[in-house]
Amino acid sequence: MDLDVFVTAHRAEWDRLDALLSRRRRLNGAEADELVALYQRTATHLSLIQSSAPDPQLTGRLSQLVARARSAVTGTRRASWRDVTSFLGNGFPAAIYRTRHWWVPTALLSTLVAALIGWWIATHPEVQSAIAAPEELRRLTRPGGDYETYYSSHPAASFAAQVWTNNAQAAAMCLVLGAFLCFPVIWILFLNMLNLGVGIGLMSSAGRLDTFLGLVLPHGLLELTAVFVAAGTGLRLGWTLIDPGPRTRRTALAEEGRAALGMAIGLALILFISGAIEGFVTPSGLPTWARITIGVVAELAFLLYVYVVGGRAVRAGERGDVAEPEQSASVPIAA
């Protein structure tokens, strides 16, 4: 493509579109039709320039012009409670359900890794001594030690808020960093499993594994599931860059990225629930069986939500992406 010739041939159309968008008065019918036609043509011009003769300055101008025109054509839209209901009742569970082939194996493999780390530490005293001095290990694992008092070291409300913030950040990092070919996600997941495995190993070596599980399971079931969902989705997003399938890499990444962004919001709500359990239930005076029962009920409710509500939404055609009118327009590109 001769860029100078192309610009000369279509500059008048772009200037006319800019003039229509800049008018303060309401457009009449003919002008509105012209605006739509110019918007469609300019979007095609932008795609052709991006694929054949990318020029940063021209691409920037046309991108801004197309964005303004799209806003004028489609109109502005405010979020409503109907959007929230649709997201929680369809989009969010559908997105999790669609990625189950990624996060379920991630959960199983990660749990196995944590168990193996715990077994290795518990059965090898030399590994325990490399982690900390004997006196410090006793301080961690003894009755009333650091592992037990950790959950009641701060007021319940502030502790729950701190836990929720930390876990939400970890989940968001897994979702966002998945675009970097999966490696950061694997590292974040390994660090989480390492921390869990160390706790299992040290408390098991002290003969107090039941106490440790009684403290971790009430909130940990739901919390770890949310982390596994985030990690699995991040891995799927990274794999999309490697193998986008029949879609173009840019389209595939945009679709999966929008779904992942929505999942970050939804998982923040799930982690808020697990944080509340960790702040108010885990350190409570309830018997161990009651605390674990609360955690199991929360976990089962989440799984039913995903597999029943999400499965039904997927079968109805929901993909967890934004509504079609809000997606970027697909325009022809040069071969």
Coordinates of C-alpha atoms in Angstrom, one line a residue:
M1 CA 0.0 0.0 0.0
D2 CA 1.2 3.5 -0.9
L3 CA 0.3 5.3 2.3
D4 CA 0.5 8.8 0.9
V5 CA -1.9 7.9 -1.9
F6 CA -4.2 6.2 0.5
V7 CA -4.3 9.2 2.8
T8 CA -4.9 11.6 -0.1
A9 CA -7.8 9.5 -1.3
H10 CA -9.6 9.3 2.0
R11 CA -8.6 12.4 4.0
A12 CA -11.7 14.2 3.0
E13 CA -13.9 11.4 4.4
W14 CA -12.0 11.5 7.7
D15 CA -12.3 15.3 7.9
R16 CA -16.0 15.1 7.2
L17 CA -16.5 12.5 9.9
D18 CA -14.5 14.7 12.3
A19 CA -16.7 17.6 11.4
L20 CA -19.9 15.7 12.0
L21 CA -18.7 14.5 15.4
S22 CA -17.7 18.0 16.4
R23 CA -21.2 19.5 15.7
R24 CA -23.0 20.8 18.8
R25 CA -26.4 20.6 17.3
R26 CA -28.4 17.4 16.8
L27 CA -27.8 15.7 13.4
N28 CA -30.7 15.4 11.0
G29 CA -31.6 12.0 9.5
A30 CA -29.3 12.4 6.4
E31 CA -26.4 13.5 8.5
A32 CA -26.9 10.6 10.9
D33 CA -26.8 8.1 8.0
E34 CA -23.7 9.7 6.7
L35 CA -22.1 9.5 10.1
V36 CA -22.7 5.7 10.3
A37 CA -21.4 5.2 6.8
L38 CA -18.3 7.2 7.4
Y39 CA -17.7 5.4 10.7
Q40 CA -17.8 2.0 9.0
R41 CA -15.5 3.1 6.2
T42 CA -13.0 4.8 8.6
A43 CA -12.9 1.6 10.7
T44 CA -12.0 -0.4 7.6
H45 CA -9.4 2.2 6.7
L46 CA -7.9 1.9 10.2
S47 CA -7.7 -1.9 9.9
L48 CA -6.1 -1.7 6.5
I49 CA -3.4 0.7 7.7
Q50 CA -2.7 -1.4 10.8
S51 CA -2.2 -4.6 8.7
S52 CA -0.5 -3.2 5.6
A53 CA 1.3 0.1 6.4
P54 CA 1.3 0.9 10.1
D55 CA 2.0 4.5 10.8
P56 CA 1.8 5.5 14.5
Q57 CA 0.6 9.0 14.0
L58 CA -2.0 8.2 11.5
T59 CA -3.1 5.1 13.4
G60 CA -3.5 7.2 16.5
R61 CA -5.6 9.8 14.8
L62 CA -7.9 7.2 13.1
S63 CA -8.2 5.2 16.3
Q64 CA -9.4 8.2 18.2
L65 CA -11.8 9.1 15.4
V66 CA -13.2 5.6 15.2
A67 CA -13.7 5.5 19.0
R68 CA -15.5 8.9 19.0
A69 CA -17.7 7.7 16.1
R70 CA -18.5 4.4 17.8
S71 CA -19.5 6.3 20.9
A72 CA -21.8 8.6 18.9
V73 CA -23.3 5.7 16.9
T74 CA -23.9 3.3 19.7
G75 CA -24.6 5.9 22.4
T76 CA -23.5 5.9 26.0
R77 CA -24.8 3.3 28.4
R78 CA -24.9 3.3 32.1
A79 CA -24.6 0.1 34.2
S80 CA -27.7 -0.9 36.0
W81 CA -28.8 -3.5 38.6
R82 CA -29.9 -5.7 35.7
D83 CA -26.3 -5.8 34.5
V84 CA -25.2 -6.9 38.0
T85 CA -27.8 -9.6 38.1
S86 CA -26.9 -10.8 34.6
F87 CA -23.2 -10.9 35.5
L88 CA -23.7 -12.9 38.7
G89 CA -26.5 -15.1 37.3
N90 CA -25.0 -15.8 33.9
G91 CA -21.7 -14.2 32.9
F92 CA -19.5 -15.0 35.9
P93 CA -20.5 -18.6 36.5
A94 CA -20.4 -19.3 32.8
A95 CA -16.8 -18.0 32.5
I96 CA -15.7 -20.2 35.4
Y97 CA -17.5 -23.2 34.0
R98 CA -15.9 -22.7 30.6
T99 CA -12.5 -22.7 32.1
R100 CA -13.0 -25.8 34.3
H101 CA -10.8 -27.9 32.1
W102 CA -7.9 -25.6 33.2
W103 CA -8.6 -24.8 36.9
V104 CA -9.7 -28.3 38.0
P105 CA -6.4 -29.9 36.9
T106 CA -4.6 -26.9 38.3
A107 CA -6.3 -27.5 41.7
L108 CA -5.6 -31.2 41.7
L109 CA -1.9 -30.8 40.7
S110 CA -1.4 -27.9 43.1
T111 CA -2.9 -29.8 46.0
L112 CA -0.6 -32.8 45.2
V113 CA 2.4 -30.5 45.2
A114 CA 1.5 -29.0 48.6
A115 CA 0.9 -32.5 50.0
L116 CA 4.3 -33.7 48.7
I117 CA 6.1 -30.7 50.1
G118 CA 4.4 -31.3 53.4
W119 CA 5.3 -35.0 53.5
W120 CA 8.9 -34.1 52.5
I121 CA 9.3 -31.6 55.3
A122 CA 7.5 -33.8 57.9
T123 CA 9.7 -36.8 57.2
H124 CA 13.1 -35.0 56.9
P125 CA 14.3 -33.3 60.1
E126 CA 17.2 -31.8 58.3
V127 CA 14.8 -29.9 56.1
Q128 CA 13.0 -28.6 59.1
S129 CA 16.2 -27.4 60.6
A130 CA 17.0 -25.6 57.4
I131 CA 13.7 -23.8 57.6
A132 CA 14.2 -22.4 61.1
A133 CA 16.0 -23.0 64.4
P134 CA 14.5 -25.6 66.7
E135 CA 13.4 -23.0 69.2
E136 CA 11.6 -21.0 66.5
L137 CA 9.9 -24.2 65.2
R138 CA 8.6 -25.0 68.6
R139 CA 7.3 -21.4 68.9
L140 CA 5.4 -21.9 65.6
T141 CA 3.9 -25.3 66.2
R142 CA 3.3 -25.5 70.0
P143 CA -0.3 -25.2 71.4
G144 CA -1.1 -21.5 71.3
G145 CA 1.9 -20.9 69.0
D146 CA 2.1 -18.7 66.0
Y147 CA 0.2 -20.9 63.7
E148 CA -2.8 -20.8 66.0
T149 CA -2.6 -17.2 67.1
Y150 CA -2.1 -15.9 63.6
Y151 CA -5.9 -15.9 62.9
S152 CA -6.7 -14.0 66.1
S153 CA -3.7 -11.6 66.0
H154 CA -5.9 -8.7 64.8
P155 CA -9.5 -7.6 65.2
A156 CA -11.7 -9.8 63.1
A157 CA -13.0 -7.1 60.8
S158 CA -9.6 -5.6 60.0
F159 CA -8.0 -9.1 59.6
A160 CA -10.8 -10.1 57.2
A161 CA -10.3 -7.0 55.1
Q162 CA -6.5 -7.5 55.0
V163 CA -6.9 -11.1 54.0
W164 CA -9.4 -10.2 51.3
T165 CA -7.2 -7.5 49.9
N166 CA -4.1 -9.8 49.7
N167 CA -6.0 -12.7 48.2
A168 CA -7.8 -10.5 45.7
Q169 CA -4.5 -9.1 44.6
A170 CA -3.0 -12.6 44.2
A171 CA -6.0 -13.7 42.1
A172 CA -5.9 -10.6 39.9
M173 CA -2.1 -11.1 39.3
C174 CA -2.8 -14.6 38.2
L175 CA -5.4 -13.5 35.8
V176 CA -3.4 -10.5 34.4
L177 CA 0.0 -12.1 34.3
G178 CA -1.3 -15.1 32.4
A179 CA -0.8 -13.1 29.2
F180 CA 3.0 -13.5 29.8
L181 CA 3.1 -17.0 28.5
C182 CA 1.9 -18.6 31.9
F183 CA 5.3 -18.5 33.7
P184 CA 4.4 -15.8 36.3
V185 CA 1.2 -17.7 37.2
I186 CA 3.0 -20.9 37.8
W187 CA 5.5 -19.1 40.1
I188 CA 2.7 -17.4 42.1
L189 CA 0.9 -20.7 42.4
F190 CA 4.0 -22.5 43.5
L191 CA 4.7 -19.9 46.2
N192 CA 1.2 -20.4 47.6
M193 CA 1.5 -24.2 47.6
L194 CA 5.0 -23.9 49.2
N195 CA 3.6 -21.9 52.1
L196 CA 0.8 -24.4 52.6
G197 CA 3.2 -27.3 52.3
V198 CA 5.5 -25.8 54.9
G199 CA 2.6 -25.4 57.4
I200 CA 1.4 -29.0 56.8
G201 CA 4.9 -30.4 57.2
L202 CA 5.9 -28.5 60.3
M203 CA 2.6 -29.1 62.1
S204 CA 2.6 -32.8 61.1
S205 CA 6.1 -33.2 62.5
A206 CA 4.8 -31.8 65.8
G207 CA 1.9 -34.2 65.8
R208 CA -0.6 -31.4 65.4
L209 CA -1.7 -31.8 61.7
D210 CA -5.4 -32.1 62.8
T211 CA -5.2 -28.7 64.5
F212 CA -3.6 -27.1 61.5
L213 CA -6.3 -28.5 59.1
G214 CA -9.0 -27.4 61.6
L215 CA -7.7 -23.9 61.2
V216 CA -7.1 -23.9 57.4
L217 CA -10.1 -25.8 56.0
P218 CA -12.9 -23.5 57.1
H219 CA -11.7 -20.7 54.9
G220 CA -9.1 -22.4 52.9
L221 CA -11.4 -24.6 50.8
L222 CA -13.1 -21.6 49.2
E223 CA -10.1 -19.4 49.2
L224 CA -7.8 -21.9 47.5
T225 CA -10.6 -22.8 44.9
A226 CA -10.8 -19.1 44.0
V227 CA -7.0 -19.0 43.6
F228 CA -7.0 -22.1 41.5
V229 CA -9.7 -20.7 39.3
A230 CA -7.7 -17.5 38.8
A231 CA -4.5 -19.5 38.1
G232 CA -6.2 -21.8 35.7
T233 CA -7.8 -18.9 33.8
G234 CA -4.5 -17.1 33.7
L235 CA -2.8 -20.2 32.2
R236 CA -5.6 -20.4 29.7
L237 CA -5.1 -16.8 28.8
G238 CA -1.4 -17.4 28.3
W239 CA -2.0 -20.5 26.2
T240 CA -4.3 -18.4 24.0
L241 CA -1.3 -16.4 22.9
I242 CA 0.4 -19.6 21.9
D243 CA -2.5 -21.3 20.3
P244 CA -5.5 -18.9 19.5
G245 CA -7.3 -21.6 17.5
P246 CA -9.4 -20.5 14.5
R247 CA -9.5 -16.9 15.8
T248 CA -6.8 -14.3 15.2
R249 CA -4.5 -14.0 18.1
R250 CA -5.6 -10.4 18.7
T251 CA -9.3 -11.4 18.7
A252 CA -8.8 -14.5 20.9
L253 CA -6.8 -12.5 23.4
A254 CA -9.4 -9.7 23.5
E255 CA -12.3 -12.2 24.1
E256 CA -10.5 -14.2 26.8
G257 CA -9.1 -11.1 28.3
R258 CA -12.5 -9.5 28.7
A259 CA -13.8 -12.7 30.3
A260 CA -10.8 -12.8 32.6
L261 CA -11.4 -9.2 33.7
G262 CA -15.0 -10.0 34.6
M263 CA -13.8 -13.1 36.5
A264 CA -11.4 -10.9 38.6
I265 CA -14.4 -8.9 39.8
G266 CA -16.4 -12.0 40.5
L267 CA -13.5 -13.7 42.3
A268 CA -13.1 -10.7 44.5
L269 CA -16.6 -11.3 45.8
I270 CA -15.8 -15.0 46.4
L271 CA -12.6 -14.1 48.2
F272 CA -14.6 -11.5 50.3
I273 CA -16.7 -14.4 51.6
S274 CA -13.6 -16.6 52.3
G275 CA -12.0 -13.6 54.0
A276 CA -15.0 -13.1 56.2
I277 CA -14.9 -16.8 57.2
E278 CA -11.2 -16.5 58.0
G279 CA -11.7 -13.4 60.0
F280 CA -14.8 -14.4 62.0
V281 CA -15.2 -18.2 61.8
T282 CA -11.7 -19.6 61.9
P283 CA -10.6 -17.9 65.1
S284 CA -14.0 -18.3 66.8
G285 CA -14.8 -20.5 69.7
L286 CA -16.9 -22.9 67.6
P287 CA -16.0 -26.6 67.7
T288 CA -13.6 -27.7 64.9
W289 CA -16.3 -29.8 63.3
A290 CA -18.7 -26.8 63.1
R291 CA -16.0 -24.5 61.6
I292 CA -15.0 -27.1 59.0
T293 CA -18.7 -27.7 58.2
I294 CA -19.1 -24.0 57.4
G295 CA -16.2 -24.1 55.1
V296 CA -17.4 -27.3 53.3
V297 CA -20.9 -25.8 52.9
A298 CA -19.4 -22.6 51.4
E299 CA -17.3 -24.7 49.0
L300 CA -20.2 -26.9 47.9
A301 CA -22.4 -23.8 47.4
F302 CA -19.7 -22.3 45.1
L303 CA -19.3 -25.6 43.1
L304 CA -23.0 -25.9 42.7
Y305 CA -23.2 -22.3 41.6
V306 CA -20.5 -23.0 38.9
Y307 CA -21.7 -26.3 37.7
V308 CA -25.4 -25.8 37.8
V309 CA -25.9 -22.1 37.2
G310 CA -22.8 -21.7 35.0
G311 CA -23.4 -24.9 33.1
R312 CA -26.9 -23.9 32.3
A313 CA -25.8 -20.5 31.1
V314 CA -23.1 -22.0 28.9
R315 CA -25.6 -24.4 27.3
A316 CA -27.8 -21.3 26.6
G317 CA -24.9 -19.7 24.7
E318 CA -23.3 -17.5 27.4
R319 CA -19.5 -17.2 27.1
G320 CA -18.7 -14.9 30.0
D321 CA -17.8 -12.1 27.6
V322 CA -19.3 -8.6 27.5
A323 CA -22.5 -8.2 25.5
E324 CA -22.1 -8.2 21.8
P325 CA -23.0 -4.5 21.3
E326 CA -20.2 -3.6 23.7
Q327 CA -17.5 -5.6 21.9
S328 CA -15.1 -4.2 19.5
A329 CA -16.4 -4.2 15.9
S330 CA -14.9 -6.8 13.6
V331 CA -13.9 -5.3 10.3
P332 CA -12.3 -6.8 7.2
I333 CA -8.5 -6.9 7.2
A334 CA -6.1 -7.3 4.3
A335 CA -5.0 -10.9 3.6

